[in-house]
Amino acid sequence: MNRRFYLNFFLLLLIFISYSSHAELIKRDLIINNSDNEIKTFTVEIADTEDSRIKGLMWRENIPFGTGMFFVWEREAYRNFWMKNTPSALDILFFDEDGMLINVAENTQPFSLDNIQSTRPAQYVLELIAGSSSKFNIYEGSKILNLNNQK
């Protein structure tokens, strides 16, 4: 076989891997007790590996309300995010080790390289489509109820 065949095969393989990498993430229901003491359930993809956390919701153009990505680390630390290669505005919610909401970055700017940071050490981060914090009233006093099922 010729060199051109192998080059084309390799390029197609890279494209397939880049588009299919999100398909392998585990989806779970994330239950939050919101600021009005109401239960809200979100279907989230779990990003608990370095690769999945790096990619996040990059390149995603369709993120329905009630869905998102839930980032999990082994311990608390200040968490930094940016919107590089992310075409959809997001709400980014930071939670401590007990699942209590720390802070929310609402309506983040698509494709921005600005630093979006937790105001205190966080162990979990939830990315939802912009407007979700307001729509579901996830602000001070909100807490994740099913953390043990997400790890």
PDB file of C-alpha atoms in Angstrom:
ATOM      1  CA  MET A   1       0.000   0.000   0.000  1.00  0.00           C
ATOM      2  CA  ASN A   2       1.170   3.493  -0.668  1.00  0.00           C
ATOM      3  CA  ARG A   3       2.105   6.310   1.644  1.00  0.00           C
ATOM      4  CA  ARG A   4      -0.969   8.387   0.749  1.00  0.00           C
ATOM      5  CA  PHE A   5      -3.266   5.577   1.924  1.00  0.00           C
ATOM      6  CA  TYR A   6      -1.597   5.454   5.349  1.00  0.00           C
ATOM      7  CA  LEU A   7      -1.710   9.231   5.685  1.00  0.00           C
ATOM      8  CA  ASN A   8      -5.433   9.324   4.879  1.00  0.00           C
ATOM      9  CA  PHE A   9      -6.103   6.416   7.235  1.00  0.00           C
ATOM     10  CA  PHE A  10      -4.225   8.154  10.055  1.00  0.00           C
ATOM     11  CA  LEU A  11      -6.115  11.440   9.503  1.00  0.00           C
ATOM     12  CA  LEU A  12      -9.469   9.674   9.510  1.00  0.00           C
ATOM     13  CA  LEU A  13      -8.523   7.847  12.704  1.00  0.00           C
ATOM     14  CA  LEU A  14      -7.605  11.132  14.419  1.00  0.00           C
ATOM     15  CA  ILE A  15     -10.909  12.709  13.372  1.00  0.00           C
ATOM     16  CA  PHE A  16     -12.861   9.690  14.622  1.00  0.00           C
ATOM     17  CA  ILE A  17     -11.072   9.730  17.983  1.00  0.00           C
ATOM     18  CA  SER A  18     -11.605  13.469  18.481  1.00  0.00           C
ATOM     19  CA  TYR A  19     -15.335  13.259  17.714  1.00  0.00           C
ATOM     20  CA  SER A  20     -15.995  10.067  19.658  1.00  0.00           C
ATOM     21  CA  SER A  21     -14.094  10.907  22.838  1.00  0.00           C
ATOM     22  CA  HIS A  22     -17.173  12.322  24.580  1.00  0.00           C
ATOM     23  CA  ALA A  23     -19.210   9.213  23.796  1.00  0.00           C
ATOM     24  CA  GLU A  24     -17.208   7.199  26.290  1.00  0.00           C
ATOM     25  CA  LEU A  25     -17.985   9.441  29.275  1.00  0.00           C
ATOM     26  CA  ILE A  26     -20.351   8.004  31.858  1.00  0.00           C
ATOM     27  CA  LYS A  27     -23.711   9.765  32.184  1.00  0.00           C
ATOM     28  CA  ARG A  28     -25.421  10.033  35.549  1.00  0.00           C
ATOM     29  CA  ASP A  29     -28.188  11.971  37.231  1.00  0.00           C
ATOM     30  CA  LEU A  30     -26.907  14.724  39.502  1.00  0.00           C
ATOM     31  CA  ILE A  31     -29.395  15.788  42.175  1.00  0.00           C
ATOM     32  CA  ILE A  32     -29.167  19.289  43.621  1.00  0.00           C
ATOM     33  CA  ASN A  33     -31.170  20.851  46.432  1.00  0.00           C
ATOM     34  CA  ASN A  34     -31.455  24.427  45.142  1.00  0.00           C
ATOM     35  CA  SER A  35     -31.742  27.799  46.907  1.00  0.00           C
ATOM     36  CA  ASP A  36     -35.526  27.376  47.258  1.00  0.00           C
ATOM     37  CA  ASN A  37     -35.017  23.947  48.847  1.00  0.00           C
ATOM     38  CA  GLU A  38     -36.368  22.264  45.705  1.00  0.00           C
ATOM     39  CA  ILE A  39     -34.863  19.133  44.197  1.00  0.00           C
ATOM     40  CA  LYS A  40     -33.450  19.566  40.682  1.00  0.00           C
ATOM     41  CA  THR A  41     -32.054  16.689  38.625  1.00  0.00           C
ATOM     42  CA  PHE A  42     -29.500  17.091  35.827  1.00  0.00           C
ATOM     43  CA  THR A  43     -28.186  14.481  33.408  1.00  0.00           C
ATOM     44  CA  VAL A  44     -24.427  15.006  33.381  1.00  0.00           C
ATOM     45  CA  GLU A  45     -21.366  13.473  31.823  1.00  0.00           C
ATOM     46  CA  ILE A  46     -18.735  12.665  34.444  1.00  0.00           C
ATOM     47  CA  ALA A  47     -15.287  14.165  33.768  1.00  0.00           C
ATOM     48  CA  ASP A  48     -13.072  12.417  36.304  1.00  0.00           C
ATOM     49  CA  THR A  49      -9.881  11.836  34.310  1.00  0.00           C
ATOM     50  CA  GLU A  50      -7.258  14.368  33.278  1.00  0.00           C
ATOM     51  CA  ASP A  51      -8.146  13.983  29.584  1.00  0.00           C
ATOM     52  CA  SER A  52     -11.887  14.352  30.091  1.00  0.00           C
ATOM     53  CA  ARG A  53     -11.401  17.379  32.379  1.00  0.00           C
ATOM     54  CA  ILE A  54      -9.105  19.067  29.850  1.00  0.00           C
ATOM     55  CA  LYS A  55     -11.571  18.639  26.986  1.00  0.00           C
ATOM     56  CA  GLY A  56     -14.692  19.471  28.996  1.00  0.00           C
ATOM     57  CA  LEU A  57     -17.461  20.844  26.799  1.00  0.00           C
ATOM     58  CA  MET A  58     -15.134  22.115  24.083  1.00  0.00           C
ATOM     59  CA  TRP A  59     -16.669  22.112  20.606  1.00  0.00           C
ATOM     60  CA  ARG A  60     -20.164  21.412  21.965  1.00  0.00           C
ATOM     61  CA  GLU A  61     -22.791  23.509  20.195  1.00  0.00           C
ATOM     62  CA  ASN A  62     -25.956  21.895  21.548  1.00  0.00           C
ATOM     63  CA  ILE A  63     -26.226  21.653  25.332  1.00  0.00           C
ATOM     64  CA  PRO A  64     -29.890  21.325  26.350  1.00  0.00           C
ATOM     65  CA  PHE A  65     -31.167  22.748  29.635  1.00  0.00           C
ATOM     66  CA  GLY A  66     -30.966  20.084  32.327  1.00  0.00           C
ATOM     67  CA  THR A  67     -27.765  18.540  30.955  1.00  0.00           C
ATOM     68  CA  GLY A  68     -24.089  19.311  31.447  1.00  0.00           C
ATOM     69  CA  MET A  69     -20.713  18.087  32.582  1.00  0.00           C
ATOM     70  CA  PHE A  70     -19.694  17.283  36.153  1.00  0.00           C
ATOM     71  CA  PHE A  71     -15.974  17.535  36.948  1.00  0.00           C
ATOM     72  CA  VAL A  72     -14.635  15.434  39.822  1.00  0.00           C
ATOM     73  CA  TRP A  73     -11.249  15.596  41.570  1.00  0.00           C
ATOM     74  CA  GLU A  74      -9.857  13.564  44.474  1.00  0.00           C
ATOM     75  CA  ARG A  75      -9.468  16.621  46.727  1.00  0.00           C
ATOM     76  CA  GLU A  76     -10.236  20.290  46.987  1.00  0.00           C
ATOM     77  CA  ALA A  77      -8.099  22.954  45.333  1.00  0.00           C
ATOM     78  CA  TYR A  78      -8.667  26.265  43.599  1.00  0.00           C
ATOM     79  CA  ARG A  79     -10.149  25.366  40.208  1.00  0.00           C
ATOM     80  CA  ASN A  80      -9.513  27.356  37.032  1.00  0.00           C
ATOM     81  CA  PHE A  81     -11.507  27.161  33.815  1.00  0.00           C
ATOM     82  CA  TRP A  82     -11.554  28.958  30.487  1.00  0.00           C
ATOM     83  CA  MET A  83     -13.803  28.896  27.451  1.00  0.00           C
ATOM     84  CA  LYS A  84     -11.193  28.110  24.791  1.00  0.00           C
ATOM     85  CA  ASN A  85     -12.816  26.240  21.874  1.00  0.00           C
ATOM     86  CA  THR A  86     -16.192  26.375  23.640  1.00  0.00           C
ATOM     87  CA  PRO A  87     -18.861  27.888  21.348  1.00  0.00           C
ATOM     88  CA  SER A  88     -21.673  27.861  23.931  1.00  0.00           C
ATOM     89  CA  ALA A  89     -21.962  30.306  26.820  1.00  0.00           C
ATOM     90  CA  LEU A  90     -21.986  28.379  30.104  1.00  0.00           C
ATOM     91  CA  ASP A  91     -22.759  28.741  33.785  1.00  0.00           C
ATOM     92  CA  ILE A  92     -19.860  27.248  35.759  1.00  0.00           C
ATOM     93  CA  LEU A  93     -20.712  26.201  39.320  1.00  0.00           C
ATOM     94  CA  PHE A  94     -18.034  25.395  41.907  1.00  0.00           C
ATOM     95  CA  PHE A  95     -18.759  23.070  44.866  1.00  0.00           C
ATOM     96  CA  ASP A  96     -16.723  22.111  47.944  1.00  0.00           C
ATOM     97  CA  GLU A  97     -15.971  18.576  49.144  1.00  0.00           C
ATOM     98  CA  ASP A  98     -19.362  18.386  50.892  1.00  0.00           C
ATOM     99  CA  GLY A  99     -21.243  19.420  47.752  1.00  0.00           C
ATOM    100  CA  MET A 100     -22.050  22.953  48.969  1.00  0.00           C
ATOM    101  CA  LEU A 101     -22.070  25.628  46.288  1.00  0.00           C
ATOM    102  CA  ILE A 102     -19.085  27.975  46.548  1.00  0.00           C
ATOM    103  CA  ASN A 103     -19.648  30.348  43.642  1.00  0.00           C
ATOM    104  CA  VAL A 104     -21.174  30.588  40.185  1.00  0.00           C
ATOM    105  CA  ALA A 105     -19.687  32.134  37.047  1.00  0.00           C
ATOM    106  CA  GLU A 106     -22.774  32.949  34.982  1.00  0.00           C
ATOM    107  CA  ASN A 107     -23.019  33.412  31.232  1.00  0.00           C
ATOM    108  CA  THR A 108     -19.333  32.885  30.462  1.00  0.00           C
ATOM    109  CA  GLN A 109     -18.018  34.285  27.195  1.00  0.00           C
ATOM    110  CA  PRO A 110     -17.638  31.676  24.414  1.00  0.00           C
ATOM    111  CA  PHE A 111     -14.074  31.168  23.141  1.00  0.00           C
ATOM    112  CA  SER A 112     -12.638  33.422  25.884  1.00  0.00           C
ATOM    113  CA  LEU A 113      -9.221  32.777  27.405  1.00  0.00           C
ATOM    114  CA  ASP A 114     -10.174  34.670  30.580  1.00  0.00           C
ATOM    115  CA  ASN A 115      -9.550  32.816  33.832  1.00  0.00           C
ATOM    116  CA  ILE A 116     -12.713  31.627  35.609  1.00  0.00           C
ATOM    117  CA  GLN A 117     -11.836  30.562  39.147  1.00  0.00           C
ATOM    118  CA  SER A 118     -13.424  29.209  42.293  1.00  0.00           C
ATOM    119  CA  THR A 119     -13.395  31.727  45.136  1.00  0.00           C
ATOM    120  CA  ARG A 120     -12.408  28.947  47.562  1.00  0.00           C
ATOM    121  CA  PRO A 121     -10.998  25.446  47.100  1.00  0.00           C
ATOM    122  CA  ALA A 122     -13.462  23.263  45.182  1.00  0.00           C
ATOM    123  CA  GLN A 123     -13.626  19.529  44.568  1.00  0.00           C
ATOM    124  CA  TYR A 124     -16.473  19.521  42.055  1.00  0.00           C
ATOM    125  CA  VAL A 125     -17.462  21.750  39.153  1.00  0.00           C
ATOM    126  CA  LEU A 126     -20.687  21.658  37.172  1.00  0.00           C
ATOM    127  CA  GLU A 127     -20.919  23.167  33.688  1.00  0.00           C
ATOM    128  CA  LEU A 128     -24.420  23.916  32.421  1.00  0.00           C
ATOM    129  CA  ILE A 129     -25.731  25.954  29.499  1.00  0.00           C
ATOM    130  CA  ALA A 130     -25.850  29.686  30.311  1.00  0.00           C
ATOM    131  CA  GLY A 131     -29.010  30.696  32.144  1.00  0.00           C
ATOM    132  CA  SER A 132     -29.301  27.434  34.062  1.00  0.00           C
ATOM    133  CA  SER A 133     -28.342  28.918  37.453  1.00  0.00           C
ATOM    134  CA  SER A 134     -31.131  31.457  37.134  1.00  0.00           C
ATOM    135  CA  LYS A 135     -33.672  29.051  35.591  1.00  0.00           C
ATOM    136  CA  PHE A 136     -33.149  26.417  38.304  1.00  0.00           C
ATOM    137  CA  ASN A 137     -32.286  28.904  41.126  1.00  0.00           C
ATOM    138  CA  ILE A 138     -28.914  27.384  41.965  1.00  0.00           C
ATOM    139  CA  TYR A 139     -27.256  29.963  44.165  1.00  0.00           C
ATOM    140  CA  GLU A 140     -26.240  30.351  47.810  1.00  0.00           C
ATOM    141  CA  GLY A 141     -27.428  27.437  49.904  1.00  0.00           C
ATOM    142  CA  SER A 142     -27.572  24.962  47.004  1.00  0.00           C
ATOM    143  CA  LYS A 143     -26.082  21.537  47.615  1.00  0.00           C
ATOM    144  CA  ILE A 144     -25.401  18.366  45.631  1.00  0.00           C
ATOM    145  CA  LEU A 145     -27.298  15.521  47.331  1.00  0.00           C
ATOM    146  CA  ASN A 146     -25.909  12.421  45.615  1.00  0.00           C
ATOM    147  CA  LEU A 147     -22.124  12.927  45.676  1.00  0.00           C
ATOM    148  CA  ASN A 148     -21.368   9.348  46.701  1.00  0.00           C
ATOM    149  CA  ASN A 149     -22.913   8.063  43.479  1.00  0.00           C
ATOM    150  CA  GLN A 150     -20.811  10.371  41.303  1.00  0.00           C
ATOM    151  CA  LYS A 151     -17.308   9.324  42.345  1.00  0.00           C
TER     152      LYS A 151
END
